[in-house]
Short mmCIF file of N, CA and C in Angstrom, two decimals:
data_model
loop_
_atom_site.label_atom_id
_atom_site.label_comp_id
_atom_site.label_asym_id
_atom_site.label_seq_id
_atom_site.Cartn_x
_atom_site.Cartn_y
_atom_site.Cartn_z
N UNK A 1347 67.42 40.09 19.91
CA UNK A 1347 66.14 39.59 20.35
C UNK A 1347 66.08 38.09 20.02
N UNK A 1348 65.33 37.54 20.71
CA UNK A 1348 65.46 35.68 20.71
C UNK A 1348 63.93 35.61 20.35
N UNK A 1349 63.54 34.83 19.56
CA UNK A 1349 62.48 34.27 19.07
C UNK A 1349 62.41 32.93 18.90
N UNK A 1350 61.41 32.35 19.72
CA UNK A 1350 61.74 30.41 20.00
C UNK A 1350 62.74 29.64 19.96
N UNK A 1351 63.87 30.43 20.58
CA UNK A 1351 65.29 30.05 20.62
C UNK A 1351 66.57 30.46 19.30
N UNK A 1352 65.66 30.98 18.94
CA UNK A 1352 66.87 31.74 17.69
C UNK A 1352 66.50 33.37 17.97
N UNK A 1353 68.00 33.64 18.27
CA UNK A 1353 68.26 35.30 17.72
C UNK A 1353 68.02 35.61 16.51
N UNK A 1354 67.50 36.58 16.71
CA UNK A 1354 67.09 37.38 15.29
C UNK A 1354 67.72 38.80 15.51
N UNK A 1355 68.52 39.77 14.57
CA UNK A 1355 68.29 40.90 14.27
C UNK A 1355 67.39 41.52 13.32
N UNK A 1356 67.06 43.01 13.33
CA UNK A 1356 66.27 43.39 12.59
C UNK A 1356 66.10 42.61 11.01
N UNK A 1357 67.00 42.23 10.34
CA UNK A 1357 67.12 41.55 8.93
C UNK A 1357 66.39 40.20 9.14
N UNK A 1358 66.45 39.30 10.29
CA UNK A 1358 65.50 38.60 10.30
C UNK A 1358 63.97 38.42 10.78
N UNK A 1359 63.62 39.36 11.61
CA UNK A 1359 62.61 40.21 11.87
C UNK A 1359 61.69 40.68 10.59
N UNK A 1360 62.58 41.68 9.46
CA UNK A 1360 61.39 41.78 8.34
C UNK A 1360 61.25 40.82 7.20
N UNK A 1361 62.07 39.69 6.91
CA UNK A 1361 62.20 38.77 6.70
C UNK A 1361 61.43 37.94 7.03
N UNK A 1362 61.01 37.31 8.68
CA UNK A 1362 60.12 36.77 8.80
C UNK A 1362 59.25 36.79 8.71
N UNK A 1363 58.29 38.32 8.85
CA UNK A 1363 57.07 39.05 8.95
C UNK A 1363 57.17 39.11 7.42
N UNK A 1364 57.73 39.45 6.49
CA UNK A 1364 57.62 39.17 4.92
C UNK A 1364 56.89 37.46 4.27
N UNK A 1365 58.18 36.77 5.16
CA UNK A 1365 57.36 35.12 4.64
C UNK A 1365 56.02 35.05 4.93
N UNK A 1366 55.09 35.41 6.47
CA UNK A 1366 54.19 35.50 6.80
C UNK A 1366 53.34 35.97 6.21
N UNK A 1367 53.71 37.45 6.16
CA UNK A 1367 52.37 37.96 5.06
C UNK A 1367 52.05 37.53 3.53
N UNK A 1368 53.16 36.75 3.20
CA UNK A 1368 53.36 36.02 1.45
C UNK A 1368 51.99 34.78 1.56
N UNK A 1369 52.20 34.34 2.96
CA UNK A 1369 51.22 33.19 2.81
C UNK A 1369 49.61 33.39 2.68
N UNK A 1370 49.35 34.75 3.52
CA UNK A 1370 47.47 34.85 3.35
C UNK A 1370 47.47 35.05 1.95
N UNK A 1371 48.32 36.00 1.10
CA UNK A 1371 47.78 35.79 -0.40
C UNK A 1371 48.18 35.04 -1.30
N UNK A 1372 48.77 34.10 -1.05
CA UNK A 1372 49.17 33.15 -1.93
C UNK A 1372 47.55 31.66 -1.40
N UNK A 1373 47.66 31.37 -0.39
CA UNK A 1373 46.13 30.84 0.09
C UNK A 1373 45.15 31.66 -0.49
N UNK A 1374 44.81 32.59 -0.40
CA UNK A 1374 43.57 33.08 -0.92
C UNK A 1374 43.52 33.04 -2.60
N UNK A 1375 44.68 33.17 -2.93
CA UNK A 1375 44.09 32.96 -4.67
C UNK A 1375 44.20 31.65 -5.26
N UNK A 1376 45.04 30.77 -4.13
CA UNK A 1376 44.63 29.53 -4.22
C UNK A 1376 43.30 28.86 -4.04
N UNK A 1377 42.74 29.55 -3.29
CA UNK A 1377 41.17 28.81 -2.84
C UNK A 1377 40.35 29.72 -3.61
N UNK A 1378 40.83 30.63 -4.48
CA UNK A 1378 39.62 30.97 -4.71
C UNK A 1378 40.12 31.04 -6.48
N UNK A 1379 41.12 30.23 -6.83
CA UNK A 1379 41.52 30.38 -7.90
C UNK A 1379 40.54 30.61 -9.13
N UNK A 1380 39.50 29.98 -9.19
CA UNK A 1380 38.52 30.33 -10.18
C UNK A 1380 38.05 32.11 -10.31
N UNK A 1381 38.10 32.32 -9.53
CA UNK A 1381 37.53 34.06 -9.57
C UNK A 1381 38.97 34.82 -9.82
N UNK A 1382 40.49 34.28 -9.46
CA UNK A 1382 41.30 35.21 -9.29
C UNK A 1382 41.82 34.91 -10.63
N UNK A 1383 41.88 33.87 -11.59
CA UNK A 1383 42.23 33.58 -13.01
C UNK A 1383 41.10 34.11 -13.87
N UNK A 1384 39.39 34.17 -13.03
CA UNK A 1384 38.96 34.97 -14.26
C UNK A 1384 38.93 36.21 -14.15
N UNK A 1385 39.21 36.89 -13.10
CA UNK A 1385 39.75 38.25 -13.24
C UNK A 1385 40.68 39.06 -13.54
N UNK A 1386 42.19 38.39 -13.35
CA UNK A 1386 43.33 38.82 -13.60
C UNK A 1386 43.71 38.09 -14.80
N UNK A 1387 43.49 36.91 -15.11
CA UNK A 1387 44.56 36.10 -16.01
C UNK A 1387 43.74 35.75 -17.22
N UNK A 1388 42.85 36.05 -17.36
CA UNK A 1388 41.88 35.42 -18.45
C UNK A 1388 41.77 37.35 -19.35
N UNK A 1389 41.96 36.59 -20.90
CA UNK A 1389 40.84 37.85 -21.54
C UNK A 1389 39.66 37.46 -22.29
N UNK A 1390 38.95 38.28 -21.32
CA UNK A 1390 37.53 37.62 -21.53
C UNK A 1390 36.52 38.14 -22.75
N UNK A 1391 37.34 38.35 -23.42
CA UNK A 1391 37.09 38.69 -25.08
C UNK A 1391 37.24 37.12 -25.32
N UNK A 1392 38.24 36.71 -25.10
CA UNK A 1392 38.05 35.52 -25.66
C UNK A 1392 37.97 34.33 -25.69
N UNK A 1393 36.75 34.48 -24.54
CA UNK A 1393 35.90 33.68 -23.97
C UNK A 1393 35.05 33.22 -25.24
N UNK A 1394 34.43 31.84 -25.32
CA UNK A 1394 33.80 30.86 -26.49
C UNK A 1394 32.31 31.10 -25.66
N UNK A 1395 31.60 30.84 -26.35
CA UNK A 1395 29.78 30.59 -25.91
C UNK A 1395 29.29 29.55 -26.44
N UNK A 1396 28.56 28.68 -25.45
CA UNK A 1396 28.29 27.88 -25.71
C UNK A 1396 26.88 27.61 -25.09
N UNK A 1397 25.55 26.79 -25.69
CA UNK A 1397 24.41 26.44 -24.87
C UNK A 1397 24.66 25.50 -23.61
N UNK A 1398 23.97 26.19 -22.62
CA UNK A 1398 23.84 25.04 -21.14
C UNK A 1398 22.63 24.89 -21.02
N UNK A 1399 22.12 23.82 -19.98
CA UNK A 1399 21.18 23.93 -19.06
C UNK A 1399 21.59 23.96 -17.92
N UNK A 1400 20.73 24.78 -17.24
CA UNK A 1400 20.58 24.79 -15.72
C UNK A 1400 20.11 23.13 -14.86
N UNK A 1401 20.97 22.51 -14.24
CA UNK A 1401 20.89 21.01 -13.76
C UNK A 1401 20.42 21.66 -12.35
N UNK A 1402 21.05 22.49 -11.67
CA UNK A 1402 20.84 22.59 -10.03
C UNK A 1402 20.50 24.36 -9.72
N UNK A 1403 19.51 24.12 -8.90
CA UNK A 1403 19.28 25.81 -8.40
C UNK A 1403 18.76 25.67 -7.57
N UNK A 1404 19.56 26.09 -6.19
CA UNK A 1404 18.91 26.15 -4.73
C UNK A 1404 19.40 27.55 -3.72
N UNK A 1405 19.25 27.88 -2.77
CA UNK A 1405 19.79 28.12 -1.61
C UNK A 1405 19.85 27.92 -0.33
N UNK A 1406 21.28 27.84 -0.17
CA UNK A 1406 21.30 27.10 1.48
C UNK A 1406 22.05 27.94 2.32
N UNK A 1407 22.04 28.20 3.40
CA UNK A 1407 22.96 28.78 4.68
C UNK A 1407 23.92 28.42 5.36
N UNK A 1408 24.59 29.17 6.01
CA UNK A 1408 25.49 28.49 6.63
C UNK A 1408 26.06 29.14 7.77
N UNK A 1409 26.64 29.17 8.59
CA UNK A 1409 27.10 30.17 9.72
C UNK A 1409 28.33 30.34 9.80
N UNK A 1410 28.78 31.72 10.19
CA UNK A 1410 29.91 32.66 9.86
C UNK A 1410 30.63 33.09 11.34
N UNK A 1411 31.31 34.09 11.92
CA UNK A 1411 31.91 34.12 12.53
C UNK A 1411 30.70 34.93 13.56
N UNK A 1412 30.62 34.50 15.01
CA UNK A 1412 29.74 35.55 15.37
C UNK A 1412 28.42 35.55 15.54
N UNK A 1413 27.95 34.18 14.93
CA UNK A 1413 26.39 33.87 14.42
C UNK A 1413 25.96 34.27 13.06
N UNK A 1414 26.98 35.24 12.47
CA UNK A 1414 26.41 35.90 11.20
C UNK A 1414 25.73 34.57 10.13
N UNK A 1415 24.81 34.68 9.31
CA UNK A 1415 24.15 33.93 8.66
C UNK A 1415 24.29 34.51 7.02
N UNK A 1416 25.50 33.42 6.49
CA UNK A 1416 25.52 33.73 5.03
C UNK A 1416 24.53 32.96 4.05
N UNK A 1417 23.82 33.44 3.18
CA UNK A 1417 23.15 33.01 2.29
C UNK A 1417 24.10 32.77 0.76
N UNK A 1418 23.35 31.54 0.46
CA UNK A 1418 24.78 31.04 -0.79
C UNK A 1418 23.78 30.60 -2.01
N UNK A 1419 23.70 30.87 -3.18
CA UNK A 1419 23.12 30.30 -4.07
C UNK A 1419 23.95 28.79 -4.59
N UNK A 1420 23.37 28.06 -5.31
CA UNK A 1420 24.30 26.77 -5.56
C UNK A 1420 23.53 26.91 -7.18
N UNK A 1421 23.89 27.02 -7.89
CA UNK A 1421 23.52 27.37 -9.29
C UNK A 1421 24.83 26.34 -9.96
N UNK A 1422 24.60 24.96 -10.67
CA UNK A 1422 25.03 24.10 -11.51
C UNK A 1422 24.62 24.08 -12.93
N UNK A 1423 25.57 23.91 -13.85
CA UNK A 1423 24.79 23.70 -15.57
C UNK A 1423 25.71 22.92 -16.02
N UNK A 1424 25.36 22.19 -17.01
CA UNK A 1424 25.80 21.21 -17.99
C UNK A 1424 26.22 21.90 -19.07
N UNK A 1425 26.96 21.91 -19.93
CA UNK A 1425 27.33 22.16 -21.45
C UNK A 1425 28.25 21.52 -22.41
N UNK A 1426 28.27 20.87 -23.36
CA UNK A 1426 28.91 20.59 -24.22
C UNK A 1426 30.18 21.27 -25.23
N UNK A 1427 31.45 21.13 -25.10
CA UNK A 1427 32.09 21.24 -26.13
C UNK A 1427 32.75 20.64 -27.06
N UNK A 1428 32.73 20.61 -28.39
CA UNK A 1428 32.94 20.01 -29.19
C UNK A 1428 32.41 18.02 -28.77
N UNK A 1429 31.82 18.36 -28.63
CA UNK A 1429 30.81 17.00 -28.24
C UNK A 1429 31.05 16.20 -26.71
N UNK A 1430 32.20 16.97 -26.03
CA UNK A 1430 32.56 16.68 -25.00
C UNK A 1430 31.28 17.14 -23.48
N UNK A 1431 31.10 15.94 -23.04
CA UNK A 1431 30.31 17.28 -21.77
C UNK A 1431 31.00 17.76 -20.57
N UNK A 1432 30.36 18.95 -19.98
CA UNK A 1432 31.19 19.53 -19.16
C UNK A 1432 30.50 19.84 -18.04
N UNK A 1433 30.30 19.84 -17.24
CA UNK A 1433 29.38 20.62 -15.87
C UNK A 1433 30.45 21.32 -15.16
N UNK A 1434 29.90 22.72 -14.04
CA UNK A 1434 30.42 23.93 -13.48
C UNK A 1434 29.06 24.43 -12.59
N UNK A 1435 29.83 25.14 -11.92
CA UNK A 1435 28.98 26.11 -10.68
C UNK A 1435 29.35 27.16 -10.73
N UNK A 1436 30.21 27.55 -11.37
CA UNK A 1436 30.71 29.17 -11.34
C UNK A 1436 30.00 29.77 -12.35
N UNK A 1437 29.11 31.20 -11.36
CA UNK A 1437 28.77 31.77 -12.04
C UNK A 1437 29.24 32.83 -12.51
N UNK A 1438 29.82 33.61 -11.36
CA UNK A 1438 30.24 35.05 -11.88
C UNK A 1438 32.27 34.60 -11.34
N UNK A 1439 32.46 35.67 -11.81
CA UNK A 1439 34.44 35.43 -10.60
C UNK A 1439 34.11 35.95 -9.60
N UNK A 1440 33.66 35.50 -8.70
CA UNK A 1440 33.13 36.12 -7.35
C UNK A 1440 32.49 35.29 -6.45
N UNK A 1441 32.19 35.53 -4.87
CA UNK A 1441 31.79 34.67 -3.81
C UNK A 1441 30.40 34.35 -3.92
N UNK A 1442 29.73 33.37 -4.15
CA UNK A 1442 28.82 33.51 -3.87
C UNK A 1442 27.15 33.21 -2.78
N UNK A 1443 28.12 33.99 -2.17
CA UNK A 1443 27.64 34.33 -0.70
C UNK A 1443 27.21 35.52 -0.50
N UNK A 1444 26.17 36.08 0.52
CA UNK A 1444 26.19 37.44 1.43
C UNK A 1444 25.22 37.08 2.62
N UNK A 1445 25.60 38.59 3.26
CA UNK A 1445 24.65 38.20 4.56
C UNK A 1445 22.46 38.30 4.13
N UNK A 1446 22.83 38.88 2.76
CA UNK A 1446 21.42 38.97 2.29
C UNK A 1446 20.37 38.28 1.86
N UNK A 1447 19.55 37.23 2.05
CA UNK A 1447 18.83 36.13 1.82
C UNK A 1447 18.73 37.01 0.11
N UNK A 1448 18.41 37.97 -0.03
CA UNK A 1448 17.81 38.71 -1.43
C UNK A 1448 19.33 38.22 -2.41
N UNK A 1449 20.22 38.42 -1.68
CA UNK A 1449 20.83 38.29 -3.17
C UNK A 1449 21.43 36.78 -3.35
N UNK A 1450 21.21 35.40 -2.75
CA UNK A 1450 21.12 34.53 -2.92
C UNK A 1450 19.71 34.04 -3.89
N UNK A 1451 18.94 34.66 -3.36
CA UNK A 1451 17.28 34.69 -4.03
C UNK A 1451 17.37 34.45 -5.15
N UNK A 1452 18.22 36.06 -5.38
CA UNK A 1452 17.94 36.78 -6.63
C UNK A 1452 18.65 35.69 -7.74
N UNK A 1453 19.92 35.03 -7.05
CA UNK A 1453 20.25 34.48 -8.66
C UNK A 1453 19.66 33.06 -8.66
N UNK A 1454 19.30 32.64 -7.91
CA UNK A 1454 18.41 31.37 -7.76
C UNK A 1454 17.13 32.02 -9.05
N UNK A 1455 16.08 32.88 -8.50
CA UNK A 1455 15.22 33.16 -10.21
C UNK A 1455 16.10 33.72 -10.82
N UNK A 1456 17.21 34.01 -11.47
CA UNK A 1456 17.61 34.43 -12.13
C UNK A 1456 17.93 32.98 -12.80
N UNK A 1457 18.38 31.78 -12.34
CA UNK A 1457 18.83 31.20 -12.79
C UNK A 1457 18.02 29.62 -12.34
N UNK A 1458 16.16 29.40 -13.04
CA UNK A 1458 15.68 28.33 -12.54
C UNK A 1458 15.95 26.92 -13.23
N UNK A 1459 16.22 25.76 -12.58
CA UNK A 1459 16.55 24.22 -12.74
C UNK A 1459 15.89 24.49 -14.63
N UNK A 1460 16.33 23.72 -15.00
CA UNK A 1460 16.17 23.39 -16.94
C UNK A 1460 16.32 24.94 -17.46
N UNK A 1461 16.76 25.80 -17.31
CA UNK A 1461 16.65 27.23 -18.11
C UNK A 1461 17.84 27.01 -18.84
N UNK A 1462 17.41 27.30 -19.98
CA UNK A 1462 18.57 26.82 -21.24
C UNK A 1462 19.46 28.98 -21.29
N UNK A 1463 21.02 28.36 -20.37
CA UNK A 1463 21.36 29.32 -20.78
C UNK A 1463 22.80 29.43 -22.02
N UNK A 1464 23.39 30.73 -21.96
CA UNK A 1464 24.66 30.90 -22.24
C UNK A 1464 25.69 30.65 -21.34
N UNK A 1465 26.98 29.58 -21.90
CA UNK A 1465 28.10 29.40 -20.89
C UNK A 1465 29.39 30.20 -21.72
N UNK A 1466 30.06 30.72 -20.96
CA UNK A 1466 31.39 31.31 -21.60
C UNK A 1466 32.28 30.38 -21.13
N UNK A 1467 33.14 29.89 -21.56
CA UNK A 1467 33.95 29.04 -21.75
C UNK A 1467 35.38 29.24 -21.94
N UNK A 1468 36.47 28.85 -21.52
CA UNK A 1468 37.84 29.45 -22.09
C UNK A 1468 38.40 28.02 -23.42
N UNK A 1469 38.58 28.36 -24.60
CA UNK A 1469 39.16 27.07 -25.61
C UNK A 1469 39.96 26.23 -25.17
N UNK A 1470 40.81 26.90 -24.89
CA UNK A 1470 41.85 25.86 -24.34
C UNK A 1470 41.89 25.14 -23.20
N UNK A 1471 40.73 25.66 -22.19
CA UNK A 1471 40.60 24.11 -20.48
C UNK A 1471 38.86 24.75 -20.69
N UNK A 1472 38.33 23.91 -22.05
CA UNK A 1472 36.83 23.64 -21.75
C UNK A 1472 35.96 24.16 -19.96
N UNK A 1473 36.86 23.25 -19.40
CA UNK A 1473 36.34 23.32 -18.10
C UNK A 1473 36.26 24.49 -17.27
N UNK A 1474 36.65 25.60 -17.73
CA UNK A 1474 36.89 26.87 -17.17
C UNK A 1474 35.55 27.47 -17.63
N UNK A 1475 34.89 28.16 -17.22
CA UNK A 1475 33.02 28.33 -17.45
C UNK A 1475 33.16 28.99 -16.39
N UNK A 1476 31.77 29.90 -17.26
CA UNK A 1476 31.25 30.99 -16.01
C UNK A 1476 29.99 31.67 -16.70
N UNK A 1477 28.97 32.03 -16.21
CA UNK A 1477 27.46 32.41 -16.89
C UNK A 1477 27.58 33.42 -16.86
N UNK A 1478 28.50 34.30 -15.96
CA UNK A 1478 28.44 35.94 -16.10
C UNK A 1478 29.92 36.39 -16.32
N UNK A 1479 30.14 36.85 -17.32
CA UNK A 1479 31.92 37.45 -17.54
C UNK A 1479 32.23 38.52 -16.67
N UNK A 1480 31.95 38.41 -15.25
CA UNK A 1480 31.94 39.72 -14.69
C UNK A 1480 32.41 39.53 -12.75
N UNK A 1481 32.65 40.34 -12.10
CA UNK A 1481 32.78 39.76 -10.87
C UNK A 1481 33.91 40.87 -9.98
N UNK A 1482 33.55 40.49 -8.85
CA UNK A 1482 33.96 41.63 -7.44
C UNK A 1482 35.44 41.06 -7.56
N UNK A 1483 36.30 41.92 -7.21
CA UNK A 1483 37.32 41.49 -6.73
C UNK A 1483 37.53 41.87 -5.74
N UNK A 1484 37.25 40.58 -4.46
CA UNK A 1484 37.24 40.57 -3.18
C UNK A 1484 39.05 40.04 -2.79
N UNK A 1485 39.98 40.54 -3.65
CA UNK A 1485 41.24 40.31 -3.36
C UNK A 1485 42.11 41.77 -2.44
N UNK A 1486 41.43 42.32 -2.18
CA UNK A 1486 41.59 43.81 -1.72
C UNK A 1486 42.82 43.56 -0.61
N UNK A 1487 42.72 42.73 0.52
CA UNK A 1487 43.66 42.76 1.45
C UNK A 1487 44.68 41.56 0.88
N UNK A 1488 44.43 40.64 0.02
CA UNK A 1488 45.33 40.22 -0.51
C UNK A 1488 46.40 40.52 -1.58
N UNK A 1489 46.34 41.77 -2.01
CA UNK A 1489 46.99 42.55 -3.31
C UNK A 1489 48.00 43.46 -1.69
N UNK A 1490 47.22 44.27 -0.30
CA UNK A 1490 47.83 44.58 0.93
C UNK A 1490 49.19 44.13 1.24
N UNK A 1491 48.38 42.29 1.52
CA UNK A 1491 49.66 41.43 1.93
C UNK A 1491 50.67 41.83 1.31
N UNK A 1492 50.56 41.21 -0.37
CA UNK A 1492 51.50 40.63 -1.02
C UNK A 1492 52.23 41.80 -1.25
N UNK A 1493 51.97 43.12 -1.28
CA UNK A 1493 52.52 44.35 -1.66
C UNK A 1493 53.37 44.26 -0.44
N UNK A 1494 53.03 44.25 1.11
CA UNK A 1494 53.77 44.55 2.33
C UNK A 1494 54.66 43.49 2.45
N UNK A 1495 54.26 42.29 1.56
CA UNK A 1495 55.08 41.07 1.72
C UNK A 1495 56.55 41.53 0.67
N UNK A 1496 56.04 42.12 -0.26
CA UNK A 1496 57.24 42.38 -1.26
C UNK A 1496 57.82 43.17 -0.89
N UNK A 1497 57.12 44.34 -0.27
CA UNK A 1497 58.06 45.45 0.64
C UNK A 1497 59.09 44.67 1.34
N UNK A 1498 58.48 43.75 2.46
CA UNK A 1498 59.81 43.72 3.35
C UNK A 1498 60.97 42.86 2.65
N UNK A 1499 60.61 41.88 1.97
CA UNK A 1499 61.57 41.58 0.94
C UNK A 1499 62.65 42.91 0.68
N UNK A 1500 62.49 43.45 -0.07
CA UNK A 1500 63.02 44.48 -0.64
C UNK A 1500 63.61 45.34 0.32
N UNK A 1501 63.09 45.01 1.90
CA UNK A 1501 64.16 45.62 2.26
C UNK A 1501 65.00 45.18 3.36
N UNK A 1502 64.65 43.43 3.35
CA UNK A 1502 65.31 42.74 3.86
C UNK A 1502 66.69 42.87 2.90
N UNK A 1503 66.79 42.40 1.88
CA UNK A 1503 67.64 42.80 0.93
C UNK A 1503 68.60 43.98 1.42
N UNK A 1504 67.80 45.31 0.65
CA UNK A 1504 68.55 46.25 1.80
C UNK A 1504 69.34 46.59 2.64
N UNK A 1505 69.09 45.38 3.85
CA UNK A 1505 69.46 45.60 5.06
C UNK A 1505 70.68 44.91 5.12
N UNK A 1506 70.33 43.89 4.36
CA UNK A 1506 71.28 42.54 4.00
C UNK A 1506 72.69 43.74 3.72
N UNK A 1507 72.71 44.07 1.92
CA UNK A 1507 73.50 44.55 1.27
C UNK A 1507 74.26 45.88 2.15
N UNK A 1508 73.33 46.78 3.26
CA UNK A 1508 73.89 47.67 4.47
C UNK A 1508 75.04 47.20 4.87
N UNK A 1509 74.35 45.64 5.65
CA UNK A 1509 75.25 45.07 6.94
C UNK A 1509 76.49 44.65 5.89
N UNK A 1510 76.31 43.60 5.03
CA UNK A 1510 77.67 43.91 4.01
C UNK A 1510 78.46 45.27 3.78
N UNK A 1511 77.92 45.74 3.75
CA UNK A 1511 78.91 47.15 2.91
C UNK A 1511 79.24 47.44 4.53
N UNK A 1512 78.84 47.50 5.21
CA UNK A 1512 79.21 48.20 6.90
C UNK A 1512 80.72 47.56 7.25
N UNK A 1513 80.29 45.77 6.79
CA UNK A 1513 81.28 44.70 8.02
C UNK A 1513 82.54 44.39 6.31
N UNK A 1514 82.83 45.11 5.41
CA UNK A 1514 83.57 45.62 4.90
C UNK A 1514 84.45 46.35 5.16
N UNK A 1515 84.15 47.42 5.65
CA UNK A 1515 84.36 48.40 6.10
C UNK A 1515 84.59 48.90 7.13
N UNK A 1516 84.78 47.80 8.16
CA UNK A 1516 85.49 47.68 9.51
C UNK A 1516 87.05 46.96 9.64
N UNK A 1517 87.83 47.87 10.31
CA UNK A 1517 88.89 47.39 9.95
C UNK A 1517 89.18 45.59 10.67
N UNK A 1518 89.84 45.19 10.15
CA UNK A 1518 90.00 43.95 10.22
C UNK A 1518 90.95 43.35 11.47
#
């Protein structure tokens, strides 16, 4: 089979479709690295606390695929460590978006301009903060990819080590 001027057999076929699917989850925990380090890579035992204030609390909209209308809270705080200051927007490890005006609402009063809260903090990159130690893991089709991405790896390989042992094994 020819694909934009290169033949491919099956070995390069799951091979290619392997590189492909490597890339949606390697992008997605790139862009969303804050939620995918405090969910997977962080222990959040030992997370530091520290006093903030609330600097920013609004909600704004935006449009989605379709007309859909996502509602987004924008929740900012200030905090100090070790006399250093720090500001962040992350509240939870998670999007914070939905199609629900209510649950943008909700953390807007949950969280009004000057409200002196708690920040969790990681020691070692200050700058890592989050008001809620808690959060969705919206990585669901990206754990998919990377699993189907490692599959075909594994059996590109496979196929590889086959066609070796086969063209061995033809007399010469």
């Amino acid at each position: 089979m020819i694909w934009n001027g290169i033949k491919l057999n099956a070995l390069g076929y799951v091979l290619l479709s392997s590189i492909v699917l490597l890339g949606f989850p390697l992008w997605d925990f790139a862009a969303n690295w804050h939620d995918f380090k405090g969910l997977y890579l962080t222990d959040l035992s030992q997370l530091k606390a520290t006093q903030g204030r609330i600097i920013q609390s609004y909600v704004y909209t935006s449009e989605g695929r379709k007309q859909t209308t996502y509602y987004h809270y924008q929740i900012a705080y200030a905090y100090h460590v070790d006399g250093a200051p720090f500001q962040s927007d992350e509240v939870t490890f998670g999007h914070n978006y939905d199609v629900s005006p209510a649950f943008a609402e909700s953390y807007q009063a949950k969280y009004p301009m000057n409200l002196v809260v708690t920040v969790f903090y990681d020691a070692k990159d200050p700058a890592f903060a989050v008001l809620e130690t808690f959060g969705t893991d919206d990585f669901g089709f990206s754990w998919l990819f990377l699993y189907l991405s490692i599959t075909g790896f594994i059996l590109s390989g496979i196929i590889a080590v086959r066609k070796k042992l086969s063209d061995r094994r033809k007399p010469q």
